PDB file of C-alpha atoms and ligand atoms in Angstrom:
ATOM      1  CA  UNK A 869       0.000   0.000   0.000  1.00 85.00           C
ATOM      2  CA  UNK A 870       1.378   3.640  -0.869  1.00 93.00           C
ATOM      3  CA  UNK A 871       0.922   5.812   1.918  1.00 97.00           C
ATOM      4  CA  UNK A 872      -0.098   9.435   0.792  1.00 98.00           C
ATOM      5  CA  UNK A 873       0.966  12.350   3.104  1.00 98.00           C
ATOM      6  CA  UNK A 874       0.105  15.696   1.960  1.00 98.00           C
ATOM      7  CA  UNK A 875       2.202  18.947   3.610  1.00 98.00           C
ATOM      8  CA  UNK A 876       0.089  22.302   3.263  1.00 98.00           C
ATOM      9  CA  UNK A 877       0.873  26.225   3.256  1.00 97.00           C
ATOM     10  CA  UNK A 878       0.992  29.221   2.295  1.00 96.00           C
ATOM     11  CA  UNK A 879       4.820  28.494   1.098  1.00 97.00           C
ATOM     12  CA  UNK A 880       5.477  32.448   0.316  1.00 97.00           C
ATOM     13  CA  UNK A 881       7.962  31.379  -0.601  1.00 97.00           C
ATOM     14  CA  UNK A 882       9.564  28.140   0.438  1.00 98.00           C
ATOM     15  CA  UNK A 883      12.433  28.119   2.894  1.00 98.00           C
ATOM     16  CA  UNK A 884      14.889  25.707   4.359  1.00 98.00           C
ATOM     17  CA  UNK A 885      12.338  24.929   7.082  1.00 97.00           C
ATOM     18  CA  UNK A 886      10.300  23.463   4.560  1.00 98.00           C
ATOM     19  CA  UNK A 887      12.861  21.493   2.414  1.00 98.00           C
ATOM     20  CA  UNK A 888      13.850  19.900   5.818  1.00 97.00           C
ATOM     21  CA  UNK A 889      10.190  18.838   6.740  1.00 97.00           C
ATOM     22  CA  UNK A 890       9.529  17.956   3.396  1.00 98.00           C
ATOM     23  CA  UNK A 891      12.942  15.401   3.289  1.00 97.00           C
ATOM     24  CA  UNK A 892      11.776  14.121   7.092  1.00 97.00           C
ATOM     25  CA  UNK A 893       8.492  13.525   5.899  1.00 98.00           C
ATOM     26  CA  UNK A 894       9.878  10.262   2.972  1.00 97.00           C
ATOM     27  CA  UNK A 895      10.630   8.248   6.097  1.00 96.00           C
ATOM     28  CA  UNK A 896       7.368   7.914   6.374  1.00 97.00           C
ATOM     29  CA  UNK A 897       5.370   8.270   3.645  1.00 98.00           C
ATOM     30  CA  UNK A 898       6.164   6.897   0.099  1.00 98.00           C
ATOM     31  CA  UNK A 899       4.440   9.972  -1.618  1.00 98.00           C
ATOM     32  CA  UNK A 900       4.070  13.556  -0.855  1.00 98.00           C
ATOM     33  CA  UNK A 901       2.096  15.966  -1.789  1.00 98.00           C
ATOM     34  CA  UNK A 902       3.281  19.519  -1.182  1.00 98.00           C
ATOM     35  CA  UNK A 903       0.130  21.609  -1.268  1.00 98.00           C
ATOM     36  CA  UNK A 904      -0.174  25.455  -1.704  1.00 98.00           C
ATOM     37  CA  UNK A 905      -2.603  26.764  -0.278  1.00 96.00           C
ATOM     38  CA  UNK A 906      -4.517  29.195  -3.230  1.00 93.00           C
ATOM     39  CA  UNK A 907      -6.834  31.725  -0.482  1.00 77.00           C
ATOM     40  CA  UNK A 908      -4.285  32.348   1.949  1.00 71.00           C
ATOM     41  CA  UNK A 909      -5.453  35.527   4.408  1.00 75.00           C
ATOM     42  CA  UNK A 910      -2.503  37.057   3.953  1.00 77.00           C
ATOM     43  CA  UNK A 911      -1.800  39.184   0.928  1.00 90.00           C
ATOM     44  CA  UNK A 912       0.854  37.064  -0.681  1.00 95.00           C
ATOM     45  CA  UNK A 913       4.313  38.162  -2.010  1.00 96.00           C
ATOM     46  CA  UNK A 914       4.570  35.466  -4.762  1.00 96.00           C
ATOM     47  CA  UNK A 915       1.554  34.597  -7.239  1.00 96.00           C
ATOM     48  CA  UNK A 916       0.270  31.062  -6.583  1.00 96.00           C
ATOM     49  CA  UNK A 917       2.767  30.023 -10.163  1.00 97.00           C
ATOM     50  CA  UNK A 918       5.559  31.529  -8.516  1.00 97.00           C
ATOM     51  CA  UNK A 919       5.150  29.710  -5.058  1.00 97.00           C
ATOM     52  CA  UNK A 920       4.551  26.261  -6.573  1.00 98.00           C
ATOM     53  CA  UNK A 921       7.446  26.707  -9.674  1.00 98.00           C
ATOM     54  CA  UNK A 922       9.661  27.584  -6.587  1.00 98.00           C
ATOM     55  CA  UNK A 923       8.613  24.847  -4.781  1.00 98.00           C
ATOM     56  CA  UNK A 924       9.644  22.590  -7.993  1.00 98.00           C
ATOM     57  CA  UNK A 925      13.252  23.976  -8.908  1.00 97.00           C
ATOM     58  CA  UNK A 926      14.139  24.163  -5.298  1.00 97.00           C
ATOM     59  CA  UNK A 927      12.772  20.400  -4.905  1.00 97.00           C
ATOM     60  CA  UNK A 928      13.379  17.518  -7.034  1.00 93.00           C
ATOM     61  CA  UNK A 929      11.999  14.077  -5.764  1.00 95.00           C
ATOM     62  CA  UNK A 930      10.056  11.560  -7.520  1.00 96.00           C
ATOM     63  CA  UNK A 931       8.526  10.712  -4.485  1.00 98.00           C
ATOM     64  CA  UNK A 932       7.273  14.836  -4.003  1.00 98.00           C
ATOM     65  CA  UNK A 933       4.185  16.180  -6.110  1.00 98.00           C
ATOM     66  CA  UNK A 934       3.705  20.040  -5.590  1.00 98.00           C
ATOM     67  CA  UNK A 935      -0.041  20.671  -6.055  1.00 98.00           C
ATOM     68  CA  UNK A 936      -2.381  23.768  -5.391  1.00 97.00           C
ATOM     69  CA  UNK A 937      -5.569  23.482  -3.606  1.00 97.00           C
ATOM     70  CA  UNK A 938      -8.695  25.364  -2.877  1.00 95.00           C
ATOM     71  CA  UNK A 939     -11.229  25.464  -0.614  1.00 95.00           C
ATOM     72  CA  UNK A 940     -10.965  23.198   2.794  1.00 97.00           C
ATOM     73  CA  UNK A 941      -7.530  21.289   2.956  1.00 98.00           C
ATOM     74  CA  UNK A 942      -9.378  18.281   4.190  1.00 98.00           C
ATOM     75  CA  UNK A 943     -11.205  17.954   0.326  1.00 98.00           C
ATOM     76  CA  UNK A 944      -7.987  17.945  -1.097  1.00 98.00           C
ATOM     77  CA  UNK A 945      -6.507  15.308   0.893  1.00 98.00           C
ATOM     78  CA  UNK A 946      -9.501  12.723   0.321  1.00 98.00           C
ATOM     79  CA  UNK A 947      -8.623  13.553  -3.612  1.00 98.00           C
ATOM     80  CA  UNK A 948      -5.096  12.816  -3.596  1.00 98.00           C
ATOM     81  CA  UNK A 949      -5.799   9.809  -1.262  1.00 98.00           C
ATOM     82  CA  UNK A 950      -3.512  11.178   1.318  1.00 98.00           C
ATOM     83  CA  UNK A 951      -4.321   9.895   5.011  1.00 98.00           C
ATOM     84  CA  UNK A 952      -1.624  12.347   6.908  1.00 98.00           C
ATOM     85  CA  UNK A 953      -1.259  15.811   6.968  1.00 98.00           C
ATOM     86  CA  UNK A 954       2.019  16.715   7.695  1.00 98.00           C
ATOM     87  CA  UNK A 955       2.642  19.957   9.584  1.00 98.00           C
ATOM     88  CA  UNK A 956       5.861  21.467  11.589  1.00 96.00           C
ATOM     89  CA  UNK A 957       6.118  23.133  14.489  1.00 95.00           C
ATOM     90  CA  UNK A 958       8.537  25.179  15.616  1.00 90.00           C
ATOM     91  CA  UNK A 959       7.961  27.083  18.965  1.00 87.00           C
ATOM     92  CA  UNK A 960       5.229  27.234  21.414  1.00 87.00           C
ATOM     93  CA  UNK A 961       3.790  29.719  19.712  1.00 86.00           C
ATOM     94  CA  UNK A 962       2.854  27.918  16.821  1.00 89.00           C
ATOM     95  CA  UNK A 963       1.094  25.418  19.088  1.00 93.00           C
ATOM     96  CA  UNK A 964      -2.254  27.102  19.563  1.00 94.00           C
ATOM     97  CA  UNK A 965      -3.319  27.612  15.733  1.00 95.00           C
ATOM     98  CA  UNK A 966      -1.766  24.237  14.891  1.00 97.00           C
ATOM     99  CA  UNK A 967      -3.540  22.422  17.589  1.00 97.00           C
ATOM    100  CA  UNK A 968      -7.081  24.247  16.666  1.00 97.00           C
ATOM    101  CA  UNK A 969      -6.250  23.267  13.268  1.00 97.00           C
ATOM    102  CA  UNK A 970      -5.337  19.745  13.460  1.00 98.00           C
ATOM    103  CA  UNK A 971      -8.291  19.659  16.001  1.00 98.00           C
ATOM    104  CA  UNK A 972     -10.743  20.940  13.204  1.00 98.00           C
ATOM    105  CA  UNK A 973      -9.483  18.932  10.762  1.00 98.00           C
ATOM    106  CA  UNK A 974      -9.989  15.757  12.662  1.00 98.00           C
ATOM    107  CA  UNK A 975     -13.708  16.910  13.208  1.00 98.00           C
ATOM    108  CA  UNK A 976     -14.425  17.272   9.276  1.00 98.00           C
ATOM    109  CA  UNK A 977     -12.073  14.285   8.326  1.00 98.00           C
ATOM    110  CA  UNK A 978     -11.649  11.789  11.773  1.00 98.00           C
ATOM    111  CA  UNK A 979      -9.640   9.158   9.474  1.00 97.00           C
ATOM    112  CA  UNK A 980      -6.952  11.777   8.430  1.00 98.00           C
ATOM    113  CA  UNK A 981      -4.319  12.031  10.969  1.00 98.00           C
ATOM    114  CA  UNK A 982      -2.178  15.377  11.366  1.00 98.00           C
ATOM    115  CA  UNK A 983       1.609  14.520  12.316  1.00 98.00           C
ATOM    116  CA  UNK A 984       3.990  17.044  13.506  1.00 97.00           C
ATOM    117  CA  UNK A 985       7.517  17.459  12.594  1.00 97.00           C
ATOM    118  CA  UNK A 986      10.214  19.370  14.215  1.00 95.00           C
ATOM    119  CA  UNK A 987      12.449  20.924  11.716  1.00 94.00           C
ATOM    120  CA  UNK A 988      16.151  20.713  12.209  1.00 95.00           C
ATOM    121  CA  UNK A 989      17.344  23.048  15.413  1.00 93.00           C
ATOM    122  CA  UNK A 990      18.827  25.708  13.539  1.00 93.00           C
ATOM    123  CA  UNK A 991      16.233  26.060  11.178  1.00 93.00           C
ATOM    124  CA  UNK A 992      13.627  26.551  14.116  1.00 91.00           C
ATOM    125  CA  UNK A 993      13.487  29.847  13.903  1.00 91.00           C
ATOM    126  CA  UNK A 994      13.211  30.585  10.125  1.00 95.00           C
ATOM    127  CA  UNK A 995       9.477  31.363   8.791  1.00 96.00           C
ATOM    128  CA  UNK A 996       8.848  32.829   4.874  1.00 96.00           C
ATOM    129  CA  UNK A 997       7.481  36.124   6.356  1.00 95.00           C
ATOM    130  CA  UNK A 998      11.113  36.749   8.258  1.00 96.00           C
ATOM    131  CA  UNK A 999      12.835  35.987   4.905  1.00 97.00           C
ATOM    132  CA  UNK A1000      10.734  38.232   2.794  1.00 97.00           C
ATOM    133  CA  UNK A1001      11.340  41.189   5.482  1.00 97.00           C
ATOM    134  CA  UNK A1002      15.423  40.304   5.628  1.00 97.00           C
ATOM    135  CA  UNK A1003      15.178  40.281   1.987  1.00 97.00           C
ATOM    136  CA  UNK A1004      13.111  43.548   1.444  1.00 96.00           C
ATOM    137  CA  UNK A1005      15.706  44.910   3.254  1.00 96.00           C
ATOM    138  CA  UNK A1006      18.545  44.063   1.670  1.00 94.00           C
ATOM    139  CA  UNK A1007      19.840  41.146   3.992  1.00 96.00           C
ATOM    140  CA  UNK A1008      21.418  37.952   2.475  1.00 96.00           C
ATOM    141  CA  UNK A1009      19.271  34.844   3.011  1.00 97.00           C
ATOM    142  CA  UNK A1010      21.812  32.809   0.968  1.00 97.00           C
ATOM    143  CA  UNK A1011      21.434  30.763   4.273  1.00 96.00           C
ATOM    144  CA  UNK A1012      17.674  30.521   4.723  1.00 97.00           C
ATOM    145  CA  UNK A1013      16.519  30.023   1.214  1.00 98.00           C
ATOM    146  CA  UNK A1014      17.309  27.646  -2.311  1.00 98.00           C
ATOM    147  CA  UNK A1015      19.394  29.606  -4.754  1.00 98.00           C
ATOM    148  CA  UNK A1016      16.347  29.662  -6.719  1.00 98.00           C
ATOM    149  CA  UNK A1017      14.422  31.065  -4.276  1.00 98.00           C
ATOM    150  CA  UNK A1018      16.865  33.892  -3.420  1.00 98.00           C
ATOM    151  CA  UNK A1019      17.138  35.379  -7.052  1.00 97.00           C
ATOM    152  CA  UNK A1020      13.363  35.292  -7.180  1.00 98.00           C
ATOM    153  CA  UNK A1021      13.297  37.221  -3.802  1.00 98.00           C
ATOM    154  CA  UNK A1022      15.721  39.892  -5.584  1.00 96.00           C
ATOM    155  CA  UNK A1023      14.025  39.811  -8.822  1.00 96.00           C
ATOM    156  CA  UNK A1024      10.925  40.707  -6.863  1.00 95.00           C
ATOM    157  CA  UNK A1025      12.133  43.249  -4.565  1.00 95.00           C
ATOM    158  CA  UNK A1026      14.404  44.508  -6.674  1.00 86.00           C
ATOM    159  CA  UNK A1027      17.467  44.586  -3.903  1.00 65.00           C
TER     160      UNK A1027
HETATM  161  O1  LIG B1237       1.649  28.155   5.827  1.00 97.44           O
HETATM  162  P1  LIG B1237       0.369  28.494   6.536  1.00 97.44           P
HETATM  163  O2  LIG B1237      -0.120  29.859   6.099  1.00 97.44           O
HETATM  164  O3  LIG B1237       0.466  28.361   8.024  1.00 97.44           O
HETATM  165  O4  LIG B1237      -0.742  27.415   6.034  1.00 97.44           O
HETATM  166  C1  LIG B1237      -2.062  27.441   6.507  1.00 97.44           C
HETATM  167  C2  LIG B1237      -2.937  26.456   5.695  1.00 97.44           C
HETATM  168  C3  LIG B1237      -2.915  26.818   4.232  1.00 97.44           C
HETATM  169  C4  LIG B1237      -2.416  25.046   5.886  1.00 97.44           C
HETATM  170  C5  LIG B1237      -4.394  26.550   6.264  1.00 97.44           C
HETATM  171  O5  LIG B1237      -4.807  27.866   6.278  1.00 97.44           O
HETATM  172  C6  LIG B1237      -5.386  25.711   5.467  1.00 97.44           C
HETATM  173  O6  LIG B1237      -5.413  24.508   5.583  1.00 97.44           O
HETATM  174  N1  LIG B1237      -6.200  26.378   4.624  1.00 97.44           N
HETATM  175  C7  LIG B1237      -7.193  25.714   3.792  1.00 97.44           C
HETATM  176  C8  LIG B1237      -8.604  25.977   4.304  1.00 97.44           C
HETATM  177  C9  LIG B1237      -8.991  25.004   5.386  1.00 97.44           C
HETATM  178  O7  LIG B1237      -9.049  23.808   5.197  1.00 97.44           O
HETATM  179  N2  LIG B1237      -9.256  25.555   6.576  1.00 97.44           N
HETATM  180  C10 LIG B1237      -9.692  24.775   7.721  1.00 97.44           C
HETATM  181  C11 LIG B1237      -8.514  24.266   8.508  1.00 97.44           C
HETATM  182  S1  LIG B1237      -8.881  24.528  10.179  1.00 97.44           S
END
């Protein structure tokens, strides 16, 4: 049996944080789905193209599909057949929303589980929305970010 995880987010854009997940995620699941989320509240930095074609160059796995989705995550999963949602957390503070989330997710879907992952220690404190400030102002986040990733970032900002 292939067992279908699917990791969700906003992924504006993708950072180390997620390329780690994402690789910690195959010793558990044969196939993931990376899935980008298309209404995200926030007013997003990259178009919904960018964020998934940056998603693609940055990684290359046969065993990692990037898809976008719509509408309630838990729809999405049934159609890709996943049965885990993968999600990371980094600090307390991203307990709360991730535990009302998980929590609401089990209430529409009870047979899909949500698994957390903790990303690699150095890479705990790295989110897309401190990159794309660094990187609006100038900073390097040669560190933080794929290649790819980073000349989109200056091609964007123009910095
Ligand atoms: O990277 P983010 O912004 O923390 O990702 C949040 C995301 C996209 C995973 C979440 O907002 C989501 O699942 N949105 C889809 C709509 C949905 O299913 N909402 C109910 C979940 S409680």
């Amino acid at each position: 049996m292939t067992r279908v995880g699917v990791y969700p987010g906003s992924f504006d854009p993708i950072t180390k944080g997620h390329e780690d997940l994402i690789h910690r995620s195959l010793a558990f699941v044969d196939k993931l789905v990376v899935a980008v989320a298309v209404n995200v509240s926030k007013q997003p930095l990259f178009t919904l193209d960018e964020r998934v074609a940056l998603i693609e160059q940055t990684v290359r796995d046969k065993a990692i599909e990037v898809r976008s989705f719509d509408g309630l995550l838990v729809n999405f999963a049934r159609s890709v057949g996943a049965t885990v949602i993968v999600r990371g957390l980094r600090a307390v503070s991203d307990f709360e929303y991730e535990f009302q989330m998980a929590l609401m997710n089990r209430t529409l879907a009870p047979k899909l589980e949500t698994v957390f992952l903790v990303p690699a220690f150095d890479l705990t404190y790295l989110s897309s929305s401190l990159v794309r400030e660094v990187a609006r102002f100038g900073g390097d986040v040669s560190a933080l970010v794929h290649p790819a990733v980073q000349q989109a970032l200056h091609q964007k900002l123009g910095k």
